[in-house]
Amino acid sequence: GIQVEQSPPDLILQEGANSTLRCNFSDSVNNLQWFHQNPWGQLINLFYIPSGTKQNGRLSATTVATERYSLLYISSSQTTDSGVYFCAVDTGAQKLVFGQGTRLTINP
Amino acid sequence: DVKVTQSSRYLVKRTGEKVFLECVQDMDHENMFWYRQDPGLGLRLIYFSYDVKMKEKGDIPEGYSVSREKKERFSLILESASTNQTSMYLCASSRGLAGGQETQYFGPGTRLLVL
């Protein structure tokens, strides 16, 4: 089956710093999504991005489907950005395969 | 706003017990999903359903079953709980658009501990 790998596994930054999270996938996919899981466990969709670039405030994401990777950019980090970031690829019929996540800690 | 609720945030059960995890969504979504989340492994799909009384196996269905008697409710059943089923369980739903190009909405999760 398809493999999804995220890097880095852990990232610790000071408030105000910028960060880039990467997601590599091993095969063609219908769709790719980025999620944020807050410290209480709630998972929220950030981007639905099968290809191209999208921006939402301080967050942006780029997927290069031909090269099988996606990047999530967080600028001017805030403590509320802490949590685990997952990318998930849709292999068809909404069956999502998740990466193992990047745990981001933003210190004040 | 879409709301997906799960019956318990924390649950402690003993080995061999039958365990029911309930999930309810209030947005008339067609699709519902059960995942488990373990450290270092991300989320893995256990079962999903595209319609009432319909179910499909995900990537790790062994030891689990599901029930969807009503559109809004999707239950995960551990017939005989084992310690290796200690995990965080997450339910999700989606509208079921043609082509499947849409996001999933997640519940808050249930942390299950099997002793």
PDB file of C-alpha atoms in Angstrom:
ATOM      1  CA  GLY A   1       0.000   0.000   0.000  1.00  0.00           C
ATOM      2  CA  ILE A   2       0.885   3.643  -0.197  1.00  0.00           C
ATOM      3  CA  GLN A   3       3.441   4.974   2.275  1.00  0.00           C
ATOM      4  CA  VAL A   4       3.194   8.450   3.805  1.00  0.00           C
ATOM      5  CA  GLU A   5       6.200   9.862   5.619  1.00  0.00           C
ATOM      6  CA  GLN A   6       6.367  13.123   7.515  1.00  0.00           C
ATOM      7  CA  SER A   7       9.382  15.069   8.680  1.00  0.00           C
ATOM      8  CA  PRO A   8      10.599  16.125  11.085  1.00  0.00           C
ATOM      9  CA  PRO A   9       8.917  13.956  13.753  1.00  0.00           C
ATOM     10  CA  ASP A  10       9.402  16.654  16.371  1.00  0.00           C
ATOM     11  CA  LEU A  11       9.987  20.380  16.148  1.00  0.00           C
ATOM     12  CA  ILE A  12      10.513  22.823  19.010  1.00  0.00           C
ATOM     13  CA  LEU A  13      10.514  26.540  18.237  1.00  0.00           C
ATOM     14  CA  GLN A  14      10.243  29.887  19.913  1.00  0.00           C
ATOM     15  CA  GLU A  15       7.200  32.028  19.405  1.00  0.00           C
ATOM     16  CA  GLY A  16       7.549  34.126  16.260  1.00  0.00           C
ATOM     17  CA  ALA A  17       9.656  31.604  14.344  1.00  0.00           C
ATOM     18  CA  ASN A  18       8.739  30.163  10.955  1.00  0.00           C
ATOM     19  CA  SER A  19       8.560  26.451  10.200  1.00  0.00           C
ATOM     20  CA  THR A  20       8.223  24.057   7.289  1.00  0.00           C
ATOM     21  CA  LEU A  21       6.731  20.585   7.645  1.00  0.00           C
ATOM     22  CA  ARG A  22       7.136  18.022   4.895  1.00  0.00           C
ATOM     23  CA  CYS A  23       5.007  15.097   3.715  1.00  0.00           C
ATOM     24  CA  ASN A  24       6.263  12.550   1.169  1.00  0.00           C
ATOM     25  CA  PHE A  25       4.029   9.916  -0.376  1.00  0.00           C
ATOM     26  CA  SER A  26       4.987   6.884  -2.397  1.00  0.00           C
ATOM     27  CA  ASP A  27       2.308   6.767  -5.111  1.00  0.00           C
ATOM     28  CA  SER A  28      -0.189   8.883  -7.001  1.00  0.00           C
ATOM     29  CA  VAL A  29      -3.085  10.073  -4.884  1.00  0.00           C
ATOM     30  CA  ASN A  30      -6.510  11.588  -5.485  1.00  0.00           C
ATOM     31  CA  ASN A  31      -6.145  14.166  -2.785  1.00  0.00           C
ATOM     32  CA  LEU A  32      -3.997  15.315   0.108  1.00  0.00           C
ATOM     33  CA  GLN A  33      -5.106  16.981   3.305  1.00  0.00           C
ATOM     34  CA  TRP A  34      -3.326  18.604   6.235  1.00  0.00           C
ATOM     35  CA  PHE A  35      -4.783  18.345   9.739  1.00  0.00           C
ATOM     36  CA  HIS A  36      -3.881  19.891  13.081  1.00  0.00           C
ATOM     37  CA  GLN A  37      -4.528  17.956  16.289  1.00  0.00           C
ATOM     38  CA  ASN A  38      -4.615  20.234  19.324  1.00  0.00           C
ATOM     39  CA  PRO A  39      -3.294  19.148  22.733  1.00  0.00           C
ATOM     40  CA  TRP A  40      -6.807  17.981  23.698  1.00  0.00           C
ATOM     41  CA  GLY A  41      -6.963  15.568  20.773  1.00  0.00           C
ATOM     42  CA  GLN A  42      -9.324  17.416  18.426  1.00  0.00           C
ATOM     43  CA  LEU A  43      -8.376  17.021  14.778  1.00  0.00           C
ATOM     44  CA  ILE A  44      -9.152  19.934  12.473  1.00  0.00           C
ATOM     45  CA  ASN A  45      -8.724  20.085   8.725  1.00  0.00           C
ATOM     46  CA  LEU A  46      -6.345  22.849   7.635  1.00  0.00           C
ATOM     47  CA  PHE A  47      -6.057  22.353   3.899  1.00  0.00           C
ATOM     48  CA  TYR A  48      -7.487  20.223   1.171  1.00  0.00           C
ATOM     49  CA  ILE A  49      -4.714  20.443  -1.413  1.00  0.00           C
ATOM     50  CA  PRO A  50      -4.305  17.798  -4.149  1.00  0.00           C
ATOM     51  CA  SER A  51      -1.973  20.147  -6.034  1.00  0.00           C
ATOM     52  CA  GLY A  52      -0.811  23.758  -6.120  1.00  0.00           C
ATOM     53  CA  THR A  53      -0.607  26.263  -3.282  1.00  0.00           C
ATOM     54  CA  LYS A  54      -3.173  27.538  -0.798  1.00  0.00           C
ATOM     55  CA  GLN A  55      -2.910  30.098   1.966  1.00  0.00           C
ATOM     56  CA  ASN A  56      -4.976  30.731   5.059  1.00  0.00           C
ATOM     57  CA  GLY A  57      -3.636  33.495   7.272  1.00  0.00           C
ATOM     58  CA  ARG A  58      -0.236  32.526   8.663  1.00  0.00           C
ATOM     59  CA  LEU A  59      -0.493  29.029   7.205  1.00  0.00           C
ATOM     60  CA  SER A  60       0.108  27.958   3.645  1.00  0.00           C
ATOM     61  CA  ALA A  61       0.524  24.632   1.905  1.00  0.00           C
ATOM     62  CA  THR A  62       2.007  23.486  -1.373  1.00  0.00           C
ATOM     63  CA  THR A  63       1.602  20.104  -3.017  1.00  0.00           C
ATOM     64  CA  VAL A  64       3.740  19.002  -5.963  1.00  0.00           C
ATOM     65  CA  ALA A  65       1.849  15.911  -7.017  1.00  0.00           C
ATOM     66  CA  THR A  66       4.289  14.967  -9.802  1.00  0.00           C
ATOM     67  CA  GLU A  67       7.119  14.788  -7.257  1.00  0.00           C
ATOM     68  CA  ARG A  68       4.922  13.260  -4.542  1.00  0.00           C
ATOM     69  CA  TYR A  69       5.403  15.695  -1.708  1.00  0.00           C
ATOM     70  CA  SER A  70       3.601  18.434   0.143  1.00  0.00           C
ATOM     71  CA  LEU A  71       4.848  21.207   2.417  1.00  0.00           C
ATOM     72  CA  LEU A  72       3.056  23.045   5.206  1.00  0.00           C
ATOM     73  CA  TYR A  73       4.428  26.461   6.125  1.00  0.00           C
ATOM     74  CA  ILE A  74       3.682  28.190   9.422  1.00  0.00           C
ATOM     75  CA  SER A  75       4.860  31.763   9.744  1.00  0.00           C
ATOM     76  CA  SER A  76       5.185  33.850  12.920  1.00  0.00           C
ATOM     77  CA  SER A  77       4.369  30.844  15.120  1.00  0.00           C
ATOM     78  CA  GLN A  78       2.130  31.274  18.163  1.00  0.00           C
ATOM     79  CA  THR A  79       1.793  29.012  21.198  1.00  0.00           C
ATOM     80  CA  THR A  80      -1.658  28.030  19.956  1.00  0.00           C
ATOM     81  CA  ASP A  81      -0.001  26.444  16.907  1.00  0.00           C
ATOM     82  CA  SER A  82       1.368  23.701  19.150  1.00  0.00           C
ATOM     83  CA  GLY A  83       0.092  20.204  18.565  1.00  0.00           C
ATOM     84  CA  VAL A  84       0.528  17.433  16.041  1.00  0.00           C
ATOM     85  CA  TYR A  85       0.279  18.063  12.316  1.00  0.00           C
ATOM     86  CA  PHE A  86      -0.796  15.209  10.076  1.00  0.00           C
ATOM     87  CA  CYS A  87      -0.899  14.879   6.357  1.00  0.00           C
ATOM     88  CA  ALA A  88      -3.291  12.323   4.903  1.00  0.00           C
ATOM     89  CA  VAL A  89      -3.635  11.079   1.357  1.00  0.00           C
ATOM     90  CA  ASP A  90      -6.837   9.837  -0.209  1.00  0.00           C
ATOM     91  CA  THR A  91      -6.166   6.610  -2.088  1.00  0.00           C
ATOM     92  CA  GLY A  92      -9.703   6.527  -3.470  1.00  0.00           C
ATOM     93  CA  ALA A  93     -13.260   6.499  -2.131  1.00  0.00           C
ATOM     94  CA  GLN A  94     -12.254   8.661   0.819  1.00  0.00           C
ATOM     95  CA  LYS A  95      -9.951   6.036   2.326  1.00  0.00           C
ATOM     96  CA  LEU A  96      -7.334   8.190   4.032  1.00  0.00           C
ATOM     97  CA  VAL A  97      -3.798   7.036   4.798  1.00  0.00           C
ATOM     98  CA  PHE A  98      -2.133   9.209   7.428  1.00  0.00           C
ATOM     99  CA  GLY A  99       1.491   9.987   8.041  1.00  0.00           C
ATOM    100  CA  GLN A 100       2.892   9.496  11.520  1.00  0.00           C
ATOM    101  CA  GLY A 101       2.660  13.210  12.288  1.00  0.00           C
ATOM    102  CA  THR A 102       4.969  16.074  13.241  1.00  0.00           C
ATOM    103  CA  ARG A 103       4.747  17.196  16.861  1.00  0.00           C
ATOM    104  CA  LEU A 104       5.225  20.973  16.989  1.00  0.00           C
ATOM    105  CA  THR A 105       5.935  22.740  20.266  1.00  0.00           C
ATOM    106  CA  ILE A 106       5.963  26.532  20.318  1.00  0.00           C
ATOM    107  CA  ASN A 107       7.537  27.995  23.446  1.00  0.00           C
ATOM    108  CA  PRO A 108       6.661  31.514  24.620  1.00  0.00           C
TER     109      PRO A 108
ATOM    110  CA  ASP B   1     -20.967  23.872  12.081  1.00  0.00           C
ATOM    111  CA  VAL B   2     -20.533  20.154  11.719  1.00  0.00           C
ATOM    112  CA  LYS B   3     -20.615  18.368  15.032  1.00  0.00           C
ATOM    113  CA  VAL B   4     -19.317  14.860  15.567  1.00  0.00           C
ATOM    114  CA  THR B   5     -19.696  13.565  19.104  1.00  0.00           C
ATOM    115  CA  GLN B   6     -18.342  10.439  20.746  1.00  0.00           C
ATOM    116  CA  SER B   7     -19.984   8.823  23.755  1.00  0.00           C
ATOM    117  CA  SER B   8     -16.982   8.910  26.093  1.00  0.00           C
ATOM    118  CA  ARG B   9     -13.697  10.833  26.305  1.00  0.00           C
ATOM    119  CA  TYR B  10     -12.092   8.230  28.563  1.00  0.00           C
ATOM    120  CA  LEU B  11     -12.964   4.583  29.068  1.00  0.00           C
ATOM    121  CA  VAL B  12     -11.383   1.834  31.172  1.00  0.00           C
ATOM    122  CA  LYS B  13     -12.327  -1.781  30.478  1.00  0.00           C
ATOM    123  CA  ARG B  14     -11.060  -5.218  31.432  1.00  0.00           C
ATOM    124  CA  THR B  15      -9.673  -7.848  29.085  1.00  0.00           C
ATOM    125  CA  GLY B  16     -12.458  -9.917  27.578  1.00  0.00           C
ATOM    126  CA  GLU B  17     -15.203  -7.321  28.037  1.00  0.00           C
ATOM    127  CA  LYS B  18     -17.430  -6.313  25.129  1.00  0.00           C
ATOM    128  CA  VAL B  19     -16.935  -2.620  24.435  1.00  0.00           C
ATOM    129  CA  PHE B  20     -19.166  -0.243  22.495  1.00  0.00           C
ATOM    130  CA  LEU B  21     -17.895   3.101  21.214  1.00  0.00           C
ATOM    131  CA  GLU B  22     -20.624   5.357  19.882  1.00  0.00           C
ATOM    132  CA  CYS B  23     -20.344   8.163  17.359  1.00  0.00           C
ATOM    133  CA  VAL B  24     -23.073  10.577  16.309  1.00  0.00           C
ATOM    134  CA  GLN B  25     -22.962  13.285  13.622  1.00  0.00           C
ATOM    135  CA  ASP B  26     -25.607  15.969  13.217  1.00  0.00           C
ATOM    136  CA  MET B  27     -25.080  17.065   9.601  1.00  0.00           C
ATOM    137  CA  ASP B  28     -26.818  14.287   7.669  1.00  0.00           C
ATOM    138  CA  HIS B  29     -23.477  13.028   6.357  1.00  0.00           C
ATOM    139  CA  GLU B  30     -23.461   9.881   4.246  1.00  0.00           C
ATOM    140  CA  ASN B  31     -19.985   8.653   5.168  1.00  0.00           C
ATOM    141  CA  MET B  32     -18.680   7.708   8.590  1.00  0.00           C
ATOM    142  CA  PHE B  33     -15.300   6.340   9.657  1.00  0.00           C
ATOM    143  CA  TRP B  34     -13.538   4.818  12.663  1.00  0.00           C
ATOM    144  CA  TYR B  35      -9.784   5.257  13.171  1.00  0.00           C
ATOM    145  CA  ARG B  36      -7.383   4.359  15.916  1.00  0.00           C
ATOM    146  CA  GLN B  37      -4.402   6.545  16.747  1.00  0.00           C
ATOM    147  CA  ASP B  38      -1.205   5.187  18.276  1.00  0.00           C
ATOM    148  CA  PRO B  39       2.068   7.033  18.960  1.00  0.00           C
ATOM    149  CA  GLY B  40       4.391   7.003  15.971  1.00  0.00           C
ATOM    150  CA  LEU B  41       1.793   5.368  13.716  1.00  0.00           C
ATOM    151  CA  GLY B  42      -0.597   8.211  12.976  1.00  0.00           C
ATOM    152  CA  LEU B  43      -4.243   7.324  12.385  1.00  0.00           C
ATOM    153  CA  ARG B  44      -5.229   3.994  10.875  1.00  0.00           C
ATOM    154  CA  LEU B  45      -8.627   3.223   9.361  1.00  0.00           C
ATOM    155  CA  ILE B  46     -10.549   0.418  11.080  1.00  0.00           C
ATOM    156  CA  TYR B  47     -13.945   0.462   9.333  1.00  0.00           C
ATOM    157  CA  PHE B  48     -16.039   2.862   7.308  1.00  0.00           C
ATOM    158  CA  SER B  49     -19.589   3.143   6.055  1.00  0.00           C
ATOM    159  CA  TYR B  50     -21.079   4.899   3.033  1.00  0.00           C
ATOM    160  CA  ASP B  51     -24.708   4.315   3.953  1.00  0.00           C
ATOM    161  CA  VAL B  52     -27.044   2.910   6.571  1.00  0.00           C
ATOM    162  CA  LYS B  53     -26.489  -0.797   7.206  1.00  0.00           C
ATOM    163  CA  MET B  54     -23.445  -0.725   4.951  1.00  0.00           C
ATOM    164  CA  LYS B  55     -19.878  -1.287   6.176  1.00  0.00           C
ATOM    165  CA  GLU B  56     -16.464  -1.762   4.639  1.00  0.00           C
ATOM    166  CA  LYS B  57     -13.237  -2.974   6.224  1.00  0.00           C
ATOM    167  CA  GLY B  58     -10.410  -0.528   6.518  1.00  0.00           C
ATOM    168  CA  ASP B  59      -6.742  -1.312   6.986  1.00  0.00           C
ATOM    169  CA  ILE B  60      -6.916  -2.872  10.468  1.00  0.00           C
ATOM    170  CA  PRO B  61     -10.380  -4.440  11.035  1.00  0.00           C
ATOM    171  CA  GLU B  62      -9.234  -7.484  13.009  1.00  0.00           C
ATOM    172  CA  GLY B  63     -10.802  -7.650  16.455  1.00  0.00           C
ATOM    173  CA  TYR B  64     -13.431  -5.015  15.639  1.00  0.00           C
ATOM    174  CA  SER B  65     -16.929  -4.877  14.201  1.00  0.00           C
ATOM    175  CA  VAL B  66     -19.269  -1.972  13.443  1.00  0.00           C
ATOM    176  CA  SER B  67     -22.940  -1.189  13.265  1.00  0.00           C
ATOM    177  CA  ARG B  68     -24.804   1.545  11.417  1.00  0.00           C
ATOM    178  CA  GLU B  69     -28.538   1.200  11.987  1.00  0.00           C
ATOM    179  CA  LYS B  70     -29.261   4.913  11.587  1.00  0.00           C
ATOM    180  CA  LYS B  71     -27.615   7.432   9.297  1.00  0.00           C
ATOM    181  CA  GLU B  72     -26.358   9.645  12.102  1.00  0.00           C
ATOM    182  CA  ARG B  73     -24.895   6.923  14.312  1.00  0.00           C
ATOM    183  CA  PHE B  74     -21.899   4.643  13.758  1.00  0.00           C
ATOM    184  CA  SER B  75     -20.834   2.236  16.487  1.00  0.00           C
ATOM    185  CA  LEU B  76     -17.503   0.491  16.921  1.00  0.00           C
ATOM    186  CA  ILE B  77     -17.610  -2.803  18.798  1.00  0.00           C
ATOM    187  CA  LEU B  78     -14.762  -4.653  20.451  1.00  0.00           C
ATOM    188  CA  GLU B  79     -16.219  -8.141  20.877  1.00  0.00           C
ATOM    189  CA  SER B  80     -13.612  -9.209  23.432  1.00  0.00           C
ATOM    190  CA  ALA B  81     -11.298  -6.382  24.420  1.00  0.00           C
ATOM    191  CA  SER B  82      -7.578  -7.083  24.584  1.00  0.00           C
ATOM    192  CA  THR B  83      -4.710  -5.015  25.962  1.00  0.00           C
ATOM    193  CA  ASN B  84      -3.381  -4.339  22.436  1.00  0.00           C
ATOM    194  CA  GLN B  85      -6.607  -2.457  21.738  1.00  0.00           C
ATOM    195  CA  THR B  86      -5.634   0.215  24.233  1.00  0.00           C
ATOM    196  CA  SER B  87      -5.584   3.290  22.042  1.00  0.00           C
ATOM    197  CA  MET B  88      -7.204   6.576  21.068  1.00  0.00           C
ATOM    198  CA  TYR B  89     -10.261   5.999  18.874  1.00  0.00           C
ATOM    199  CA  LEU B  90     -11.451   8.727  16.518  1.00  0.00           C
ATOM    200  CA  CYS B  91     -14.688   8.880  14.593  1.00  0.00           C
ATOM    201  CA  ALA B  92     -15.124  11.008  11.462  1.00  0.00           C
ATOM    202  CA  SER B  93     -17.832  11.837   8.952  1.00  0.00           C
ATOM    203  CA  SER B  94     -18.076  13.409   5.514  1.00  0.00           C
ATOM    204  CA  ARG B  95     -20.898  14.457   3.219  1.00  0.00           C
ATOM    205  CA  GLY B  96     -20.343  11.827   0.567  1.00  0.00           C
ATOM    206  CA  LEU B  97     -19.995  14.051  -2.485  1.00  0.00           C
ATOM    207  CA  ALA B  98     -19.709  12.420  -5.887  1.00  0.00           C
ATOM    208  CA  GLY B  99     -16.029  11.908  -6.665  1.00  0.00           C
ATOM    209  CA  GLY B 100     -15.143  11.969  -2.973  1.00  0.00           C
ATOM    210  CA  GLN B 101     -13.314  15.298  -3.168  1.00  0.00           C
ATOM    211  CA  GLU B 102     -14.017  16.534   0.345  1.00  0.00           C
ATOM    212  CA  THR B 103     -12.691  16.676   3.864  1.00  0.00           C
ATOM    213  CA  GLN B 104     -13.589  14.578   6.888  1.00  0.00           C
ATOM    214  CA  TYR B 105     -14.796  16.028  10.196  1.00  0.00           C
ATOM    215  CA  PHE B 106     -13.518  14.387  13.360  1.00  0.00           C
ATOM    216  CA  GLY B 107     -14.969  13.800  16.798  1.00  0.00           C
ATOM    217  CA  PRO B 108     -12.990  14.574  19.983  1.00  0.00           C
ATOM    218  CA  GLY B 109     -11.765  10.993  20.403  1.00  0.00           C
ATOM    219  CA  THR B 110     -12.128   8.287  23.049  1.00  0.00           C
ATOM    220  CA  ARG B 111      -9.079   7.164  25.004  1.00  0.00           C
ATOM    221  CA  LEU B 112      -9.614   3.484  25.772  1.00  0.00           C
ATOM    222  CA  LEU B 113      -7.529   1.650  28.323  1.00  0.00           C
ATOM    223  CA  VAL B 114      -7.883  -2.137  28.478  1.00  0.00           C
ATOM    224  CA  LEU B 115      -6.507  -3.682  31.660  1.00  0.00           C
TER     225      LEU B 115
END
